[in-house]
mmCIF file of C-alpha atoms in Angstrom:
data_model
loop_
_atom_site.group_PDB
_atom_site.id
_atom_site.type_symbol
_atom_site.label_atom_id
_atom_site.label_comp_id
_atom_site.label_asym_id
_atom_site.label_seq_id
_atom_site.Cartn_x
_atom_site.Cartn_y
_atom_site.Cartn_z
ATOM 1 C CA UNK V 1 104.284 90.099 78.078
ATOM 2 C CA UNK V 2 104.020 86.843 80.478
ATOM 3 C CA UNK V 3 106.972 85.588 79.117
ATOM 4 C CA UNK V 4 110.163 87.891 81.038
ATOM 5 C CA UNK V 5 111.014 91.275 82.183
ATOM 6 C CA UNK V 6 112.177 92.625 78.929
ATOM 7 C CA UNK V 7 114.093 95.129 80.891
ATOM 8 C CA UNK V 8 116.412 92.550 82.792
ATOM 9 C CA UNK V 9 117.257 92.166 78.663
ATOM 10 C CA UNK V 10 118.071 94.989 77.898
ATOM 11 C CA UNK V 11 120.656 94.885 75.192
ATOM 12 C CA UNK V 12 119.065 92.042 73.011
ATOM 13 C CA UNK V 13 115.350 93.401 73.922
ATOM 14 C CA UNK V 14 116.212 96.957 72.087
ATOM 15 C CA UNK V 15 118.256 95.065 69.021
ATOM 16 C CA UNK V 16 115.337 93.106 68.644
ATOM 17 C CA UNK V 17 112.961 96.486 68.723
ATOM 18 C CA UNK V 18 116.053 97.981 66.074
ATOM 19 C CA UNK V 19 114.951 95.114 63.884
ATOM 20 C CA UNK V 20 111.968 95.553 63.641
ATOM 21 C CA UNK V 21 111.360 99.056 62.977
ATOM 22 C CA UNK V 22 114.094 98.788 60.937
ATOM 23 C CA UNK V 23 112.741 99.112 56.881
ATOM 24 C CA UNK V 24 115.101 96.387 56.030
ATOM 25 C CA UNK V 25 113.675 94.405 58.664
ATOM 26 C CA UNK V 26 109.812 94.131 59.554
ATOM 27 C CA UNK V 27 109.003 97.902 58.774
ATOM 28 C CA UNK V 28 106.725 97.825 62.028
ATOM 29 C CA UNK V 29 106.308 101.471 63.204
ATOM 30 C CA UNK V 30 108.118 102.477 66.827
ATOM 31 C CA UNK V 31 104.746 103.655 67.828
ATOM 32 C CA UNK V 32 102.818 100.363 67.386
ATOM 33 C CA UNK V 33 105.885 98.445 69.556
ATOM 34 C CA UNK V 34 104.944 98.188 73.175
ATOM 35 C CA UNK V 35 107.980 97.187 75.624
ATOM 36 C CA UNK V 36 105.922 96.102 79.067
ATOM 37 C CA UNK V 37 108.135 95.889 83.027
ATOM 38 C CA UNK V 38 107.071 95.166 85.861
ATOM 39 C CA UNK V 39 108.893 98.051 87.239
ATOM 40 C CA UNK V 40 112.758 97.792 86.680
ATOM 41 C CA UNK V 41 113.811 101.602 87.218
ATOM 42 C CA UNK V 42 117.723 101.579 85.614
ATOM 43 C CA UNK V 43 116.165 100.086 82.120
ATOM 44 C CA UNK V 44 112.864 102.616 81.860
ATOM 45 C CA UNK V 45 115.452 105.287 82.927
ATOM 46 C CA UNK V 46 118.180 103.869 79.891
ATOM 47 C CA UNK V 47 115.116 103.582 77.570
ATOM 48 C CA UNK V 48 113.872 107.305 77.585
ATOM 49 C CA UNK V 49 117.770 108.433 76.939
ATOM 50 C CA UNK V 50 117.082 105.887 73.467
ATOM 51 C CA UNK V 51 115.066 108.301 71.247
ATOM 52 C CA UNK V 52 112.836 105.621 70.454
ATOM 53 C CA UNK V 53 109.096 106.548 70.263
ATOM 54 C CA UNK V 54 107.907 102.939 71.508
ATOM 55 C CA UNK V 55 105.141 102.501 73.842
ATOM 56 C CA UNK V 56 105.861 101.867 77.375
ATOM 57 C CA UNK V 57 103.852 99.342 79.305
ATOM 58 C CA UNK V 58 104.512 99.225 83.644
ATOM 59 C CA UNK V 59 102.557 96.597 85.973
ATOM 60 C CA UNK V 60 101.440 98.407 88.650
ATOM 61 C CA UNK V 61 98.296 96.594 90.040
ATOM 62 C CA UNK V 62 98.024 99.206 93.384
ATOM 63 C CA UNK V 63 98.469 101.962 93.954
ATOM 64 C CA UNK V 64 100.445 102.097 97.285
ATOM 65 C CA UNK V 65 104.032 100.682 97.863
ATOM 66 C CA UNK V 66 102.676 98.369 100.588
ATOM 67 C CA UNK V 67 100.167 96.404 98.656
ATOM 68 C CA UNK V 68 102.468 96.342 95.394
ATOM 69 C CA UNK V 69 104.981 95.389 97.531
ATOM 70 C CA UNK V 70 102.552 92.031 98.336
ATOM 71 C CA UNK V 71 101.784 91.456 94.581
ATOM 72 C CA UNK V 72 104.822 92.630 92.822
ATOM 73 C CA UNK V 73 108.063 91.654 94.411
ATOM 74 C CA UNK V 74 110.003 93.519 92.199
ATOM 75 C CA UNK V 75 108.496 96.572 94.464
ATOM 76 C CA UNK V 76 110.911 95.304 97.601
ATOM 77 C CA UNK V 77 114.168 96.405 94.691
ATOM 78 C CA UNK V 78 112.605 98.917 92.919
ATOM 79 C CA UNK V 79 109.889 101.178 94.967
ATOM 80 C CA UNK V 80 106.803 102.901 94.294
ATOM 81 C CA UNK V 81 108.313 106.400 94.496
ATOM 82 C CA UNK V 82 111.364 105.677 92.622
ATOM 83 C CA UNK V 83 109.153 103.664 89.663
ATOM 84 C CA UNK V 84 106.904 106.481 89.289
ATOM 85 C CA UNK V 85 110.213 109.083 89.839
ATOM 86 C CA UNK V 86 111.466 107.151 86.346
ATOM 87 C CA UNK V 87 108.308 107.200 84.899
ATOM 88 C CA UNK V 88 107.731 110.822 85.409
ATOM 89 C CA UNK V 89 111.576 111.278 83.561
ATOM 90 C CA UNK V 90 110.035 108.662 81.253
ATOM 91 C CA UNK V 91 107.397 110.556 79.670
ATOM 92 C CA UNK V 92 108.989 113.727 80.113
ATOM 93 C CA UNK V 93 112.154 113.235 78.274
ATOM 94 C CA UNK V 94 109.689 111.161 75.271
ATOM 95 C CA UNK V 95 107.026 113.366 75.781
ATOM 96 C CA UNK V 96 105.136 109.663 75.287
ATOM 97 C CA UNK V 97 101.996 108.545 77.500
ATOM 98 C CA UNK V 98 102.651 105.376 79.542
ATOM 99 C CA UNK V 99 100.368 102.826 80.050
ATOM 100 C CA UNK V 100 99.727 101.488 83.188
ATOM 101 C CA UNK V 101 98.756 98.196 84.044
ATOM 102 C CA UNK V 102 96.320 97.302 86.751
ATOM 103 C CA UNK V 103 94.519 94.035 87.376
ATOM 104 C CA UNK V 104 91.294 94.216 89.597
ATOM 105 C CA UNK V 105 91.780 91.425 92.117
ATOM 106 C CA UNK V 106 88.578 91.176 94.411
ATOM 107 C CA UNK V 107 88.801 92.666 97.928
ATOM 108 C CA UNK V 108 92.222 93.548 97.119
ATOM 109 C CA UNK V 109 92.819 96.508 95.175
ATOM 110 C CA UNK V 110 89.382 97.089 93.523
ATOM 111 C CA UNK V 111 87.594 99.959 96.125
ATOM 112 C CA UNK V 112 86.999 103.198 95.412
ATOM 113 C CA UNK V 113 90.011 103.660 98.356
ATOM 114 C CA UNK V 114 92.432 102.039 95.951
ATOM 115 C CA UNK V 115 90.854 103.923 92.625
ATOM 116 C CA UNK V 116 91.443 106.966 94.522
ATOM 117 C CA UNK V 117 94.874 106.511 95.339
ATOM 118 C CA UNK V 118 95.660 105.353 91.920
ATOM 119 C CA UNK V 119 94.404 108.415 90.461
ATOM 120 C CA UNK V 120 96.467 110.558 92.778
ATOM 121 C CA UNK V 121 99.336 108.187 92.397
ATOM 122 C CA UNK V 122 99.237 108.784 88.138
ATOM 123 C CA UNK V 123 98.043 112.731 88.058
ATOM 124 C CA UNK V 124 101.616 113.859 87.564
ATOM 125 C CA UNK V 125 102.297 111.618 84.964
ATOM 126 C CA UNK V 126 101.260 111.534 80.980
ATOM 127 C CA UNK V 127 99.267 108.504 81.807
ATOM 128 C CA UNK V 128 95.875 105.723 80.675
ATOM 129 C CA UNK V 129 95.566 102.992 82.834
ATOM 130 C CA UNK V 130 94.504 99.355 81.379
ATOM 131 C CA UNK V 131 92.159 97.773 84.149
ATOM 132 C CA UNK V 132 92.373 94.121 83.747
ATOM 133 C CA UNK V 133 89.918 91.742 85.244
ATOM 134 C CA UNK V 134 91.844 88.457 86.926
ATOM 135 C CA UNK V 135 92.213 85.329 84.952
ATOM 136 C CA UNK V 136 92.141 82.566 87.491
ATOM 137 C CA UNK V 137 95.595 80.778 87.500
ATOM 138 C CA UNK V 138 96.207 77.695 90.403
ATOM 139 C CA UNK V 139 99.071 79.330 91.392
ATOM 140 C CA UNK V 140 97.363 82.238 92.672
ATOM 141 C CA UNK V 141 93.778 82.677 94.993
ATOM 142 C CA UNK V 142 92.652 85.655 94.199
ATOM 143 C CA UNK V 143 89.745 86.308 92.409
ATOM 144 C CA UNK V 144 88.147 88.654 89.829
ATOM 145 C CA UNK V 145 86.651 92.125 90.586
ATOM 146 C CA UNK V 146 82.513 91.754 90.190
ATOM 147 C CA UNK V 147 81.778 92.826 86.970
ATOM 148 C CA UNK V 148 79.823 96.038 88.641
ATOM 149 C CA UNK V 149 83.029 96.907 89.737
ATOM 150 C CA UNK V 150 84.650 96.313 86.834
ATOM 151 C CA UNK V 151 81.971 98.693 85.180
ATOM 152 C CA UNK V 152 82.640 101.219 87.585
ATOM 153 C CA UNK V 153 79.083 100.887 89.453
ATOM 154 C CA UNK V 154 78.354 100.946 93.114
ATOM 155 C CA UNK V 155 80.353 100.519 95.142
ATOM 156 C CA UNK V 156 83.208 102.240 92.992
ATOM 157 C CA UNK V 157 81.528 104.408 91.070
ATOM 158 C CA UNK V 158 83.108 107.726 91.647
ATOM 159 C CA UNK V 159 86.792 106.005 90.767
ATOM 160 C CA UNK V 160 84.905 106.194 87.028
ATOM 161 C CA UNK V 161 84.377 109.521 87.107
ATOM 162 C CA UNK V 162 87.521 110.225 87.891
ATOM 163 C CA UNK V 163 89.298 108.586 85.708
#
């Protein structure tokens, strides 16, 4: 994760996965291999048809289109509704859970309103949520969510019980 978009280099990534998984390769079980994407819809659909039991991780970071487009420019090309449709198809076709990565940014996407919207968004999908505290970087002015929010204490206490 963090070194480019795997689904933009689909054929080489799948070749690598097959070598890593192969008994004559590294012999690592497919369920121990995760492909992480920012939300490349055609790649998700293609991956669903491969017959592999790899894990799929989707960087989400927002429960609505307006905020996601601001945080994740890829959403302008592959809108959130299309991404969620692809994720539902993937989960239905493969029977696999999808991990949704959600970096908590103070005052941006860490409130109770966003938590409830996230639950509504992901309810139709076989999913787990990986809540990630923001790591500071010079290119982004955001701050990590407070410790209270990360633990699920007020003001976001209702979100924890929903998830």
